[in-house]
mmCIF file with all atom_site columns, C-alpha atoms in Angstrom:
data_model
loop_
_atom_site.group_PDB
_atom_site.id
_atom_site.type_symbol
_atom_site.label_atom_id
_atom_site.label_alt_id
_atom_site.label_comp_id
_atom_site.label_asym_id
_atom_site.label_entity_id
_atom_site.label_seq_id
_atom_site.pdbx_PDB_ins_code
_atom_site.Cartn_x
_atom_site.Cartn_y
_atom_site.Cartn_z
_atom_site.occupancy
_atom_site.B_iso_or_equiv
_atom_site.pdbx_formal_charge
_atom_site.auth_seq_id
_atom_site.auth_comp_id
_atom_site.auth_asym_id
_atom_site.auth_atom_id
_atom_site.pdbx_PDB_model_num
ATOM 1   C CA . MET I 1 1   ? -72.285  -1.107  97.801  1.00 64.00 ? 1   MET I CA 1
ATOM 2   C CA . GLN I 1 2   ? -70.100  -2.343  94.958  1.00 68.00 ? 2   GLN I CA 1
ATOM 3   C CA . ALA I 1 3   ? -68.538  -4.919  97.295  1.00 66.00 ? 3   ALA I CA 1
ATOM 4   C CA . ILE I 1 4   ? -71.992  -6.329  98.079  1.00 66.00 ? 4   ILE I CA 1
ATOM 5   C CA . ILE I 1 5   ? -72.769  -6.643  94.368  1.00 65.00 ? 5   ILE I CA 1
ATOM 6   C CA . ASP I 1 6   ? -69.391  -8.224  93.562  1.00 64.00 ? 6   ASP I CA 1
ATOM 7   C CA . ALA I 1 7   ? -69.793  -10.831 96.308  1.00 65.00 ? 7   ALA I CA 1
ATOM 8   C CA . ASP I 1 8   ? -73.125  -12.173 95.014  1.00 69.00 ? 8   ASP I CA 1
ATOM 9   C CA . GLU I 1 9   ? -73.374  -13.706 91.517  1.00 74.00 ? 9   GLU I CA 1
ATOM 10  C CA . VAL I 1 10  ? -77.177  -13.657 91.450  1.00 74.00 ? 10  VAL I CA 1
ATOM 11  C CA . LEU I 1 11  ? -77.174  -9.979  92.321  1.00 73.00 ? 11  LEU I CA 1
ATOM 12  C CA . GLN I 1 12  ? -74.577  -9.283  89.615  1.00 75.00 ? 12  GLN I CA 1
ATOM 13  C CA . ALA I 1 13  ? -76.857  -10.796 86.969  1.00 78.00 ? 13  ALA I CA 1
ATOM 14  C CA . ARG I 1 14  ? -79.845  -8.775  88.162  1.00 77.00 ? 14  ARG I CA 1
ATOM 15  C CA . VAL I 1 15  ? -77.812  -5.535  88.215  1.00 78.00 ? 15  VAL I CA 1
ATOM 16  C CA . ALA I 1 16  ? -76.556  -6.220  84.679  1.00 80.00 ? 16  ALA I CA 1
ATOM 17  C CA . GLU I 1 17  ? -80.165  -6.566  83.505  1.00 79.00 ? 17  GLU I CA 1
ATOM 18  C CA . LEU I 1 18  ? -80.997  -3.332  85.308  1.00 78.00 ? 18  LEU I CA 1
ATOM 19  C CA . TYR I 1 19  ? -78.245  -1.410  83.511  1.00 78.00 ? 19  TYR I CA 1
ATOM 20  C CA . LYS I 1 20  ? -79.260  -2.853  80.127  1.00 80.00 ? 20  LYS I CA 1
ATOM 21  C CA . ASP I 1 21  ? -82.733  -1.335  80.488  1.00 78.00 ? 21  ASP I CA 1
ATOM 22  C CA . LYS I 1 22  ? -82.388  2.077   78.775  1.00 75.00 ? 22  LYS I CA 1
ATOM 23  C CA . THR I 1 23  ? -85.919  3.235   79.619  1.00 77.00 ? 23  THR I CA 1
ATOM 24  C CA . LEU I 1 24  ? -85.074  3.832   83.293  1.00 76.00 ? 24  LEU I CA 1
ATOM 25  C CA . THR I 1 25  ? -83.863  7.162   84.595  1.00 80.00 ? 25  THR I CA 1
ATOM 26  C CA . ASN I 1 26  ? -80.940  7.327   87.002  1.00 78.00 ? 26  ASN I CA 1
ATOM 27  C CA . ASP I 1 27  ? -83.243  7.886   89.983  1.00 82.00 ? 27  ASP I CA 1
ATOM 28  C CA . ASP I 1 28  ? -85.371  4.862   89.054  1.00 81.00 ? 28  ASP I CA 1
ATOM 29  C CA . ARG I 1 29  ? -82.249  2.787   88.505  1.00 80.00 ? 29  ARG I CA 1
ATOM 30  C CA . VAL I 1 30  ? -80.837  3.736   91.930  1.00 79.00 ? 30  VAL I CA 1
ATOM 31  C CA . GLN I 1 31  ? -84.165  2.979   93.624  1.00 83.00 ? 31  GLN I CA 1
ATOM 32  C CA . ARG I 1 32  ? -84.461  -0.426  91.947  1.00 80.00 ? 32  ARG I CA 1
ATOM 33  C CA . LEU I 1 33  ? -80.833  -1.218  92.743  1.00 80.00 ? 33  LEU I CA 1
ATOM 34  C CA . ALA I 1 34  ? -81.462  -0.492  96.426  1.00 82.00 ? 34  ALA I CA 1
ATOM 35  C CA . ASP I 1 35  ? -84.597  -2.655  96.317  1.00 82.00 ? 35  ASP I CA 1
ATOM 36  C CA . LEU I 1 36  ? -82.645  -5.497  94.676  1.00 80.00 ? 36  LEU I CA 1
ATOM 37  C CA . ILE I 1 37  ? -79.904  -5.365  97.309  1.00 78.00 ? 37  ILE I CA 1
ATOM 38  C CA . ASN I 1 38  ? -82.420  -5.326  100.172 1.00 81.00 ? 38  ASN I CA 1
ATOM 39  C CA . ALA I 1 39  ? -84.463  -8.174  98.702  1.00 81.00 ? 39  ALA I CA 1
ATOM 40  C CA . ARG I 1 40  ? -81.354  -10.266 98.045  1.00 75.00 ? 40  ARG I CA 1
ATOM 41  C CA . SER I 1 41  ? -79.977  -9.703  101.565 1.00 78.00 ? 41  SER I CA 1
ATOM 42  C CA . GLU I 1 42  ? -83.329  -10.811 103.028 1.00 79.00 ? 42  GLU I CA 1
ATOM 43  C CA . GLU I 1 43  ? -83.276  -13.861 100.755 1.00 79.00 ? 43  GLU I CA 1
ATOM 44  C CA . VAL I 1 44  ? -79.748  -14.804 101.862 1.00 77.00 ? 44  VAL I CA 1
ATOM 45  C CA . ALA I 1 45  ? -80.626  -14.296 105.535 1.00 77.00 ? 45  ALA I CA 1
ATOM 46  C CA . LEU I 1 46  ? -83.708  -16.485 105.148 1.00 76.00 ? 46  LEU I CA 1
ATOM 47  C CA . ASN I 1 47  ? -81.647  -19.212 103.460 1.00 78.00 ? 47  ASN I CA 1
ATOM 48  C CA . GLU I 1 48  ? -79.169  -19.123 106.343 1.00 80.00 ? 48  GLU I CA 1
ATOM 49  C CA . LEU I 1 49  ? -82.044  -19.659 108.772 1.00 78.00 ? 49  LEU I CA 1
ATOM 50  C CA . ILE I 1 50  ? -83.675  -22.408 106.737 1.00 82.00 ? 50  ILE I CA 1
ATOM 51  C CA . GLN I 1 51  ? -80.509  -24.347 105.849 1.00 83.00 ? 51  GLN I CA 1
ATOM 52  C CA . PRO I 1 52  ? -80.023  -26.049 109.268 1.00 84.00 ? 52  PRO I CA 1
ATOM 53  C CA . ILE I 1 53  ? -83.693  -27.045 109.318 1.00 82.00 ? 53  ILE I CA 1
ATOM 54  C CA . LYS I 1 54  ? -83.419  -28.583 105.843 1.00 81.00 ? 54  LYS I CA 1
ATOM 55  C CA . GLN I 1 55  ? -80.306  -30.504 106.853 1.00 81.00 ? 55  GLN I CA 1
ATOM 56  C CA . ALA I 1 56  ? -82.048  -31.892 109.928 1.00 82.00 ? 56  ALA I CA 1
ATOM 57  C CA . GLN I 1 57  ? -85.046  -32.928 107.838 1.00 79.00 ? 57  GLN I CA 1
ATOM 58  C CA . SER I 1 58  ? -82.870  -34.654 105.253 1.00 78.00 ? 58  SER I CA 1
ATOM 59  C CA . GLN I 1 59  ? -81.056  -36.549 108.009 1.00 77.00 ? 59  GLN I CA 1
ATOM 60  C CA . LYS I 1 60  ? -84.395  -37.596 109.441 1.00 73.00 ? 60  LYS I CA 1
ATOM 61  C CA . ARG I 1 61  ? -85.564  -38.817 106.025 1.00 71.00 ? 61  ARG I CA 1
ATOM 62  C CA . LYS I 1 62  ? -82.451  -40.926 105.501 1.00 74.00 ? 62  LYS I CA 1
ATOM 63  C CA . ARG I 1 63  ? -83.372  -43.362 108.251 1.00 78.00 ? 63  ARG I CA 1
ATOM 64  C CA . ASN I 1 64  ? -84.245  -46.847 107.115 1.00 86.00 ? 64  ASN I CA 1
ATOM 65  C CA . PRO I 1 65  ? -87.818  -48.032 107.637 1.00 89.00 ? 65  PRO I CA 1
ATOM 66  C CA . THR I 1 66  ? -88.497  -50.158 110.682 1.00 94.00 ? 66  THR I CA 1
ATOM 67  C CA . ARG I 1 67  ? -89.245  -53.852 110.358 1.00 96.00 ? 67  ARG I CA 1
ATOM 68  C CA . ALA I 1 68  ? -92.974  -53.245 110.900 1.00 96.00 ? 68  ALA I CA 1
ATOM 69  C CA . GLN I 1 69  ? -93.012  -50.528 108.231 1.00 96.00 ? 69  GLN I CA 1
ATOM 70  C CA . ARG I 1 70  ? -91.176  -52.829 105.839 1.00 97.00 ? 70  ARG I CA 1
ATOM 71  C CA . ILE I 1 71  ? -93.687  -55.649 106.463 1.00 97.00 ? 71  ILE I CA 1
ATOM 72  C CA . SER I 1 72  ? -96.552  -53.247 105.880 1.00 96.00 ? 72  SER I CA 1
ATOM 73  C CA . GLU I 1 73  ? -95.040  -52.015 102.598 1.00 96.00 ? 73  GLU I CA 1
ATOM 74  C CA . MET I 1 74  ? -94.457  -55.569 101.384 1.00 97.00 ? 74  MET I CA 1
ATOM 75  C CA . LYS I 1 75  ? -98.011  -56.610 102.299 1.00 97.00 ? 75  LYS I CA 1
ATOM 76  C CA . VAL I 1 76  ? -99.482  -53.670 100.394 1.00 97.00 ? 76  VAL I CA 1
ATOM 77  C CA . TYR I 1 77  ? -97.324  -54.519 97.373  1.00 96.00 ? 77  TYR I CA 1
ATOM 78  C CA . LEU I 1 78  ? -98.376  -58.168 97.513  1.00 97.00 ? 78  LEU I CA 1
ATOM 79  C CA . MET I 1 79  ? -102.049 -57.243 97.795  1.00 96.00 ? 79  MET I CA 1
ATOM 80  C CA . HIS I 1 80  ? -101.870 -54.868 94.815  1.00 96.00 ? 80  HIS I CA 1
ATOM 81  C CA . GLN I 1 81  ? -99.465  -56.682 92.512  1.00 94.00 ? 81  GLN I CA 1
ATOM 82  C CA . GLY I 1 82  ? -99.676  -60.299 93.671  1.00 92.00 ? 82  GLY I CA 1
ATOM 83  C CA . CYS I 1 83  ? -103.462 -60.521 94.124  1.00 92.00 ? 83  CYS I CA 1
ATOM 84  C CA . TYR I 1 84  ? -103.122 -61.699 97.712  1.00 95.00 ? 84  TYR I CA 1
ATOM 85  C CA . LYS I 1 85  ? -105.784 -60.965 100.306 1.00 96.00 ? 85  LYS I CA 1
ATOM 86  C CA . SER I 1 86  ? -104.997 -59.489 103.695 1.00 95.00 ? 86  SER I CA 1
ATOM 87  C CA . ALA I 1 87  ? -106.268 -62.652 105.397 1.00 96.00 ? 87  ALA I CA 1
ATOM 88  C CA . GLN I 1 88  ? -103.806 -64.777 103.412 1.00 95.00 ? 88  GLN I CA 1
ATOM 89  C CA . LEU I 1 89  ? -100.853 -62.678 104.561 1.00 96.00 ? 89  LEU I CA 1
ATOM 90  C CA . ARG I 1 90  ? -101.981 -62.210 108.157 1.00 94.00 ? 90  ARG I CA 1
ATOM 91  C CA . GLY I 1 91  ? -100.386 -65.259 109.769 1.00 92.00 ? 91  GLY I CA 1
ATOM 92  C CA . MET I 1 92  ? -97.121  -65.219 107.825 1.00 95.00 ? 92  MET I CA 1
ATOM 93  C CA . THR I 1 93  ? -93.726  -64.445 109.298 1.00 96.00 ? 93  THR I CA 1
ATOM 94  C CA . TYR I 1 94  ? -91.408  -61.739 108.015 1.00 96.00 ? 94  TYR I CA 1
ATOM 95  C CA . ASP I 1 95  ? -89.285  -64.252 106.092 1.00 97.00 ? 95  ASP I CA 1
ATOM 96  C CA . GLU I 1 96  ? -92.305  -65.795 104.345 1.00 97.00 ? 96  GLU I CA 1
ATOM 97  C CA . ILE I 1 97  ? -93.642  -62.380 103.338 1.00 97.00 ? 97  ILE I CA 1
ATOM 98  C CA . GLU I 1 98  ? -90.204  -61.300 102.144 1.00 97.00 ? 98  GLU I CA 1
ATOM 99  C CA . ARG I 1 99  ? -89.793  -64.448 100.046 1.00 97.00 ? 99  ARG I CA 1
ATOM 100 C CA . LEU I 1 100 ? -93.227  -63.905 98.430  1.00 97.00 ? 100 LEU I CA 1
ATOM 101 C CA . TYR I 1 101 ? -92.485  -60.206 97.926  1.00 97.00 ? 101 TYR I CA 1
ATOM 102 C CA . TYR I 1 102 ? -89.248  -60.808 96.030  1.00 96.00 ? 102 TYR I CA 1
ATOM 103 C CA . ARG I 1 103 ? -90.808  -63.567 93.922  1.00 96.00 ? 103 ARG I CA 1
ATOM 104 C CA . ILE I 1 104 ? -93.678  -61.283 92.817  1.00 95.00 ? 104 ILE I CA 1
ATOM 105 C CA . LYS I 1 105 ? -91.291  -58.343 92.374  1.00 95.00 ? 105 LYS I CA 1
ATOM 106 C CA . ARG I 1 106 ? -89.048  -60.364 90.023  1.00 94.00 ? 106 ARG I CA 1
ATOM 107 C CA . TYR I 1 107 ? -92.127  -61.430 88.061  1.00 92.00 ? 107 TYR I CA 1
ATOM 108 C CA . VAL I 1 108 ? -93.360  -57.832 87.730  1.00 90.00 ? 108 VAL I CA 1
ATOM 109 C CA . ASP I 1 109 ? -89.897  -56.499 86.840  1.00 89.00 ? 109 ASP I CA 1
ATOM 110 C CA . LYS I 1 110 ? -89.531  -59.046 84.016  1.00 87.00 ? 110 LYS I CA 1
ATOM 111 C CA . PHE I 1 111 ? -92.747  -57.837 82.386  1.00 84.00 ? 111 PHE I CA 1
ATOM 112 C CA . ILE I 1 112 ? -92.224  -56.205 78.992  1.00 79.00 ? 112 ILE I CA 1
ATOM 113 C CA . PRO I 1 113 ? -95.165  -54.093 77.767  1.00 78.00 ? 113 PRO I CA 1
ATOM 114 C CA . MET I 1 114 ? -96.527  -54.703 74.293  1.00 76.00 ? 114 MET I CA 1
ATOM 115 C CA . GLY I 1 115 ? -95.290  -52.259 71.713  1.00 72.00 ? 115 GLY I CA 1
ATOM 116 C CA . THR I 1 116 ? -91.833  -51.801 73.179  1.00 72.00 ? 116 THR I CA 1
ATOM 117 C CA . LEU I 1 117 ? -88.891  -52.560 70.997  1.00 69.00 ? 117 LEU I CA 1
ATOM 118 C CA . VAL I 1 118 ? -87.011  -55.527 72.381  1.00 63.00 ? 118 VAL I CA 1
ATOM 119 C CA . THR I 1 119 ? -83.965  -56.854 70.605  1.00 59.00 ? 119 THR I CA 1
ATOM 120 C CA . CYS I 1 120 ? -83.477  -60.567 71.004  1.00 59.00 ? 120 CYS I CA 1
ATOM 121 C CA . TYR I 1 121 ? -80.399  -62.389 69.865  1.00 57.00 ? 121 TYR I CA 1
ATOM 122 C CA . PHE I 1 122 ? -80.797  -66.068 69.150  1.00 58.00 ? 122 PHE I CA 1
ATOM 123 C CA . ILE I 1 123 ? -77.796  -68.334 69.294  1.00 60.00 ? 123 ILE I CA 1
ATOM 124 C CA . LYS I 1 124 ? -77.892  -71.191 66.851  1.00 62.00 ? 124 LYS I CA 1
ATOM 125 C CA . VAL I 1 125 ? -76.814  -74.407 68.481  1.00 62.00 ? 125 VAL I CA 1
ATOM 126 C CA . GLU I 1 126 ? -75.402  -76.997 66.146  1.00 64.00 ? 126 GLU I CA 1
ATOM 127 C CA . ASN I 1 127 ? -75.276  -80.666 67.074  1.00 53.00 ? 127 ASN I CA 1
#
């Protein structure tokens, strides 16, 4: 049982807290220790089952969006930020939409809200 506790750092911390509690009797302490070990072993087993699923999901999420998804995202951005209507964007090609998208995005990114502290350095040009 000591080998199980020594192998797991989380379990070591919980056991240390258990031994610090002076209000527990030895029987209560043994019962809680057994419960901790069982709960932790179930937790570790569950993590071992879930880990491959999480890895597969993260790999799936890493895929780049398709061209149609990218066009859709750019159109939504242009309609919300660029005040374009859906009818205006409907007949455009991917390159035209992309060019508009980056123009509006640069404009929005340059915006500085009022009340923010902006330090400007002016260079004096002498003639």
